[in-house]
Coordinates of C-alpha atoms in Angstrom, one line a residue:
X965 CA 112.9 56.2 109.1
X966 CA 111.4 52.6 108.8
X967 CA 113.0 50.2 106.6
X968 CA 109.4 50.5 104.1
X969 CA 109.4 54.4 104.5
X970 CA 113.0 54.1 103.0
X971 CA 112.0 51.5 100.4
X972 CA 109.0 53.9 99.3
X973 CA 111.6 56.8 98.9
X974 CA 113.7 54.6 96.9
X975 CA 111.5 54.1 94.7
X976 CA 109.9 57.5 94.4
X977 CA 113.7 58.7 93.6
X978 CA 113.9 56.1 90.8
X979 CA 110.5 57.1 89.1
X980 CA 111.6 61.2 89.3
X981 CA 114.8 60.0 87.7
X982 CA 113.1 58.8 85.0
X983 CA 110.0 62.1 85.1
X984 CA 113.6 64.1 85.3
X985 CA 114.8 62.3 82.1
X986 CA 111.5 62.9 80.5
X987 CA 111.5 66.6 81.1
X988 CA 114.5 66.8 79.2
X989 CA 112.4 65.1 76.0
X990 CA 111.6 67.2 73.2
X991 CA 108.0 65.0 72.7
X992 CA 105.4 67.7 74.0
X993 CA 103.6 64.4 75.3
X994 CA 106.1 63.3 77.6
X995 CA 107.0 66.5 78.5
X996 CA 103.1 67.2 79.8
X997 CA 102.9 63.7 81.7
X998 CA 105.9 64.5 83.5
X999 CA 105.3 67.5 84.6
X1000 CA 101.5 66.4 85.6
X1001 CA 103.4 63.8 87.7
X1002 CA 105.9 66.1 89.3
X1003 CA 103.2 68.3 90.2
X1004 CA 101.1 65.3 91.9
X1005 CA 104.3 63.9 93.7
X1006 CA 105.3 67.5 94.9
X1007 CA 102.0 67.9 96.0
X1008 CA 101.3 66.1 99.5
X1009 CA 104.7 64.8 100.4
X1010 CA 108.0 66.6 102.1
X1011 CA 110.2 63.7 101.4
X1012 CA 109.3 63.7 97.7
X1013 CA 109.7 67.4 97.3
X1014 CA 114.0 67.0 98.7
X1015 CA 113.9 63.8 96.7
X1016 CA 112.7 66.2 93.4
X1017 CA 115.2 69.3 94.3
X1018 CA 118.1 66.6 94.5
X1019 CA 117.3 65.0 91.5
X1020 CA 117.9 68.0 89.6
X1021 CA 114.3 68.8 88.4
X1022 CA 113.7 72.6 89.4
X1023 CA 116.2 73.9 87.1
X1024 CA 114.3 72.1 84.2
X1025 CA 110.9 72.8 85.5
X1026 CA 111.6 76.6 85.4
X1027 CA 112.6 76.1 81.7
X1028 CA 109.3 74.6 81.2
X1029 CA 107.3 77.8 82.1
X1030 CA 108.4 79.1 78.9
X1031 CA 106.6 76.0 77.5
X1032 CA 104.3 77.0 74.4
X1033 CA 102.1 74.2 75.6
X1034 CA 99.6 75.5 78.0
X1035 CA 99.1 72.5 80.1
X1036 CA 102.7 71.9 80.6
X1037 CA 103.2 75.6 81.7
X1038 CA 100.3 75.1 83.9
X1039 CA 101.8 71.8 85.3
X1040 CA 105.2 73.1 85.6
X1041 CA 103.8 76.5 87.6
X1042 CA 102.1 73.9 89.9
X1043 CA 104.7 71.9 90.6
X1044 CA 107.4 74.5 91.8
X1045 CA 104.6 75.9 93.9
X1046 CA 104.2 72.7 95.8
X1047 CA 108.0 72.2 96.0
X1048 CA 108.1 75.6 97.5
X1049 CA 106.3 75.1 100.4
X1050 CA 107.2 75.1 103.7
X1051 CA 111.2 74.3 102.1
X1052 CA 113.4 77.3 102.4
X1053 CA 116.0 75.2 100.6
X1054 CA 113.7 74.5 97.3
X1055 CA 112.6 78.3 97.8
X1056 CA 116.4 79.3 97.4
X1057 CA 117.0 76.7 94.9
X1058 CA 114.2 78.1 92.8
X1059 CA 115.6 81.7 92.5
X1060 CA 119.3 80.4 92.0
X1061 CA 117.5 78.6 89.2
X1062 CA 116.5 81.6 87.5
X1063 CA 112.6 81.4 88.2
X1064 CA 111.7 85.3 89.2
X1065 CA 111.4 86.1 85.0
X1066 CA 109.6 82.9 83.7
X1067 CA 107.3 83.0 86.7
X1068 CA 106.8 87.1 85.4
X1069 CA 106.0 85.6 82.2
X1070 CA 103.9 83.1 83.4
X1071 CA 101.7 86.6 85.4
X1072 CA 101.9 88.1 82.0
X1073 CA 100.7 85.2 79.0
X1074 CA 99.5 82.5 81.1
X1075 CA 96.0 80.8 81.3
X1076 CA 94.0 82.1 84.7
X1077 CA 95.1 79.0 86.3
X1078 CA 98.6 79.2 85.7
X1079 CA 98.4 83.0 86.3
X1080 CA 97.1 82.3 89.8
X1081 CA 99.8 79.7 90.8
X1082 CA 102.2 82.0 89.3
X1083 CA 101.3 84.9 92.0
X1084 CA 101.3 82.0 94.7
X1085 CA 104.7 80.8 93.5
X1086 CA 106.0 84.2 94.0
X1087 CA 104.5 84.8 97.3
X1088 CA 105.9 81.5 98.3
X1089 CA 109.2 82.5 97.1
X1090 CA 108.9 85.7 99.4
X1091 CA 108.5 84.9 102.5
X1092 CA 112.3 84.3 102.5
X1093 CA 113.7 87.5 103.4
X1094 CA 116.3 88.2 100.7
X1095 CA 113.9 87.3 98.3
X1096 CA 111.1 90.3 98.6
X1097 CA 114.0 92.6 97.0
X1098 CA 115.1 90.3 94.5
X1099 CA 111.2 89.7 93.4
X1100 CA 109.9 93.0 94.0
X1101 CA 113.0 94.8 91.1
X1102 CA 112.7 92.5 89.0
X1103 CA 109.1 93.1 87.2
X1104 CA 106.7 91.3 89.0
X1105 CA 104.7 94.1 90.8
X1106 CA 103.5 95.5 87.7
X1107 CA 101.9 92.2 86.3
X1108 CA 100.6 91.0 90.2
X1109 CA 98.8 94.4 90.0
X1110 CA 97.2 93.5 86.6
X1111 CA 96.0 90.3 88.3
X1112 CA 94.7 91.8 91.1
X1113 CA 92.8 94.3 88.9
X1114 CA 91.8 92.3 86.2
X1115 CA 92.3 88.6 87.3
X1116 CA 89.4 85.8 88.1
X1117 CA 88.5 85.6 92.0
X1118 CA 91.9 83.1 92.9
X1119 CA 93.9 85.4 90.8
X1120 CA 93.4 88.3 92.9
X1121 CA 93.5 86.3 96.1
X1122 CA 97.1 85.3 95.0
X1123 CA 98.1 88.3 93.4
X1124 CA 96.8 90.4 97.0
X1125 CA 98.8 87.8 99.3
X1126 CA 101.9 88.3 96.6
X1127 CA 101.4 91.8 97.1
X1128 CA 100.8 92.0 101.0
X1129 CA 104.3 90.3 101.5
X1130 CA 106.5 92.2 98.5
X1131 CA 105.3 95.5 100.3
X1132 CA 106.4 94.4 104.1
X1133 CA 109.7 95.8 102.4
X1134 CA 110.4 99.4 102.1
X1135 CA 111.6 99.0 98.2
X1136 CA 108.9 97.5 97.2
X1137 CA 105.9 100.1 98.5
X1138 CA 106.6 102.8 95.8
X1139 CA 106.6 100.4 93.3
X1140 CA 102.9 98.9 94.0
X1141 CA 101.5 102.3 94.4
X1142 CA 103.1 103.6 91.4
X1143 CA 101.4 100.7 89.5
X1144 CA 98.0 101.7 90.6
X1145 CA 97.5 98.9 93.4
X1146 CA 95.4 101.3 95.3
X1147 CA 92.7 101.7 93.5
X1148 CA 92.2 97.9 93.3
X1149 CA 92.9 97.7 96.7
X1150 CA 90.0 99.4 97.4
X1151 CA 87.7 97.9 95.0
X1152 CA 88.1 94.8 97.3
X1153 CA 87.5 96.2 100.4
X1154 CA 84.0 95.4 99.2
X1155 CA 82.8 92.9 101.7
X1156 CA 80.6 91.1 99.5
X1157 CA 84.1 90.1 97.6
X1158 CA 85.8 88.4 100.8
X1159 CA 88.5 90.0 100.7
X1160 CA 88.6 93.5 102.7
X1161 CA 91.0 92.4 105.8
X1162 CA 93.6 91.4 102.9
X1163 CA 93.4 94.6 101.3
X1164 CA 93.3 96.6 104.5
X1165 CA 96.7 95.2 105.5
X1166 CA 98.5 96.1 101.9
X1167 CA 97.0 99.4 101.9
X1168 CA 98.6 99.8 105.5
X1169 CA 101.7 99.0 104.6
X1170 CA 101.1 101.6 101.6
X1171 CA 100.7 104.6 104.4
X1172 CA 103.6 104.5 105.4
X1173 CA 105.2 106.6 102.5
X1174 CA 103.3 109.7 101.3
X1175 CA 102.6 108.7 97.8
X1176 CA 100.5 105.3 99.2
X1177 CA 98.6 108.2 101.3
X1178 CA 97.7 110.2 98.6
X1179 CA 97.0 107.5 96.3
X1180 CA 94.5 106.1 99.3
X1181 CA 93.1 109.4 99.8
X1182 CA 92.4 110.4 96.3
X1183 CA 91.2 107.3 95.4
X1184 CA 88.0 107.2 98.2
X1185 CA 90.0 105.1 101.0
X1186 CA 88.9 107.0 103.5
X1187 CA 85.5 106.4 104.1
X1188 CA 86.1 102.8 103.6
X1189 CA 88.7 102.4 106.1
X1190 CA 86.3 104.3 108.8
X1191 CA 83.3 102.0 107.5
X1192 CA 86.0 99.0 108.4
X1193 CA 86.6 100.7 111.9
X1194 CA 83.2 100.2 112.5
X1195 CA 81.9 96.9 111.5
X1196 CA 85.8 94.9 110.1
X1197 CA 86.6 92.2 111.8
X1198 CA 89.3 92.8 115.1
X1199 CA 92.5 92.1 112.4
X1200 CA 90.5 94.7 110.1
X1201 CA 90.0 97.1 112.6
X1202 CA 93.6 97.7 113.7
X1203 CA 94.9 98.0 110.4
X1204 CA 92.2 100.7 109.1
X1205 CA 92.7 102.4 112.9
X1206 CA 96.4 102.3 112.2
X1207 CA 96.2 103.3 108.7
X1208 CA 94.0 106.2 109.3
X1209 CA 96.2 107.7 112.1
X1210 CA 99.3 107.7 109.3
X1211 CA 96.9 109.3 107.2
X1212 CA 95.9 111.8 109.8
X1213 CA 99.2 113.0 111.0
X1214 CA 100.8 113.5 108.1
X1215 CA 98.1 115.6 106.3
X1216 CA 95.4 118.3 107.6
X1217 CA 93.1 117.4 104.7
X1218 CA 93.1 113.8 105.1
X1219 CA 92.7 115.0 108.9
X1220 CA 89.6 116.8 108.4
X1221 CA 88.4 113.8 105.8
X1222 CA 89.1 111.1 108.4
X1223 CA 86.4 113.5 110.9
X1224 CA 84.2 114.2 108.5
X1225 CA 83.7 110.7 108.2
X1226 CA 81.9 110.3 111.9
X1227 CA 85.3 108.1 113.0
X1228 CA 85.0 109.3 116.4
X1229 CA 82.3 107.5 117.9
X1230 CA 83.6 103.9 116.4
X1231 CA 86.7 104.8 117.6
X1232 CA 85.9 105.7 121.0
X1233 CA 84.4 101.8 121.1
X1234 CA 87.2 100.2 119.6
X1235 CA 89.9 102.3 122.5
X1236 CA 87.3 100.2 125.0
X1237 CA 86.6 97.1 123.6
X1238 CA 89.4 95.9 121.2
X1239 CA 92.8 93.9 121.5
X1240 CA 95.3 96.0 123.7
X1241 CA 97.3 96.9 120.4
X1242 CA 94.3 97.9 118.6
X1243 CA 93.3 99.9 122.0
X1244 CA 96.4 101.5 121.6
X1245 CA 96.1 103.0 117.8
X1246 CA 92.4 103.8 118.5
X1247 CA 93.2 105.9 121.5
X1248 CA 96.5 107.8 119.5
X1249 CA 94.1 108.4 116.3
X1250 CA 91.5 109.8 119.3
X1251 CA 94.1 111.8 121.2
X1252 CA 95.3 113.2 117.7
X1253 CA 91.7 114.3 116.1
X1254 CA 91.1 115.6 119.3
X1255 CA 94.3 118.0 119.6
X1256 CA 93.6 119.1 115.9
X1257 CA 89.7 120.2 116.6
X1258 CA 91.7 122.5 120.1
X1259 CA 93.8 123.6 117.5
X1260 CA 91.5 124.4 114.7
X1261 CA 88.6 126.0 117.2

């Protein structure tokens, strides 16, 4: 490190010493401006966001979600989302501090701004391992399917990513199906929304226990899955093919669903022409349909 990059950190540290202080002030004025400066500092800069974790400002921060003043909450959201990023030490030190609730109570009374950085606190926090099981039993699926239901367009982007990696861990699947995710789920796979390849992948993930397949069943999936096998996009494509063969396998009336739906011919192109993994579910969802018709004619 140069002798000016050091300088610069020196100072930084001084000035969140002083933000740190200013946290701790029970003027609502001071409390906003430092948390609006936190947020900006945490923002761009690695060194700043250690600087900001060793200066003891996280634990104060996640007291300041609770803030009745809206801006501050915001601010405060913001800035332990930027700390979180790409720092698995601020991560941890963000769930020692006691974050998981305030951040659930954040998802559940904040303004749509604060809601969104809420969800992409939490999916921050997640991608550390040990943290998907902490996150996914303490409350937060329920209100991260509200926002994906009911939230503005960032919302659900958030609350979807959230939800994507809470349900990569067995625990966690039951719980976003039994909260309803599915039928939002495929509300999204609109295309005109942006967001099908997203929701594809969660609702994946969901078939892979039986009540995500019936939930995806009952709710229409099927037909939008097969329209995804057709005309997705190659990520798409091998989550609907490898969705519908767990679909397929494990129940003779989604079976007959999945057919009815004219999969076959898409199918048969996407076993020719896509990735060799994709190749690979296309072909075992063909061999399968194809051993049930022997079996049913």
């Amino acid at each position: 490190m140069t002798n000016e990059a050091k300088r610069n950190l020196s100072d930084v540290e001084t000035q969140v010493k002083i933000l740190v202080e200013d946290l701790k002030n029970d003027s609502a004025d001071t409390q906003r401006n430092a948390t609006a400066e936190l947020r900006l500092l945490a923002k761009y800069d690695m060194d700043n966001r250690i600087v900001i974790e060793n200066c003891g400002a996280i634990g104060l921060l996640v007291n300041l979600l609770y803030s009745n003043d809206p801006e501050t909450q915001e601010n405060a959201v913001t800035a332990l989302l930027n700390l979180s990023i790409n720092n698995n030490k601020n991560k941890s030190a963000i769930v020692d501090a006691g974050a998981i609730e305030p951040l659930i109570h954040v998802l559940e009374n904040g303004g749509s701004e604060a809601k969104a950085n809420s969800a992409a606190t939490i999916y921050s926090l997640s991608l550390l391992e040990e943290n998907k099981i902490k996150i996914g039993s303490s409350g937060a699926v329920g209100p991260l399917v509200d926002l994906l239901g009911n939230g503005t367009p960032r919302g659900k982007k958030d609350a979807i990513t959230a939800l994507f990696n809470l349900s990569i861990h067995h625990e966690n699947k039951a719980r976003i199906v039994q909260y309803g995710a599915v039928r939002y789920l495929i509300e999204l796979m609109d295309p005109a929304v942006g967001m099908v390849d997203k929701a594809v992948a969660v609702l994946t993930n969901l078939a892979t226990i039986p009540e995500g397949r019936n939930a995806i069943g009952e709710e229409g999936g099927i037909p939008l899955l097969v329209e995804v096998v057709e005309l997705g996009s190659a990520k798409g494509k091998e989550n609907a093919a490898a969705a519908l063969l767990r679909l397929s396998t494990n129940s003779g009336r989604f079976c007959n669903m999945v057919l009815q739906e004219g999969v076959v011919p898409p199918l048969v192109a996407l076993s020719k022409s896509g990735t060799p993994r994709t190749r690979e579910k296309a072909q075992a969802l063909l061999s399968y349909l194809r051993n049930q018709r022997h079996e049913n004619a």
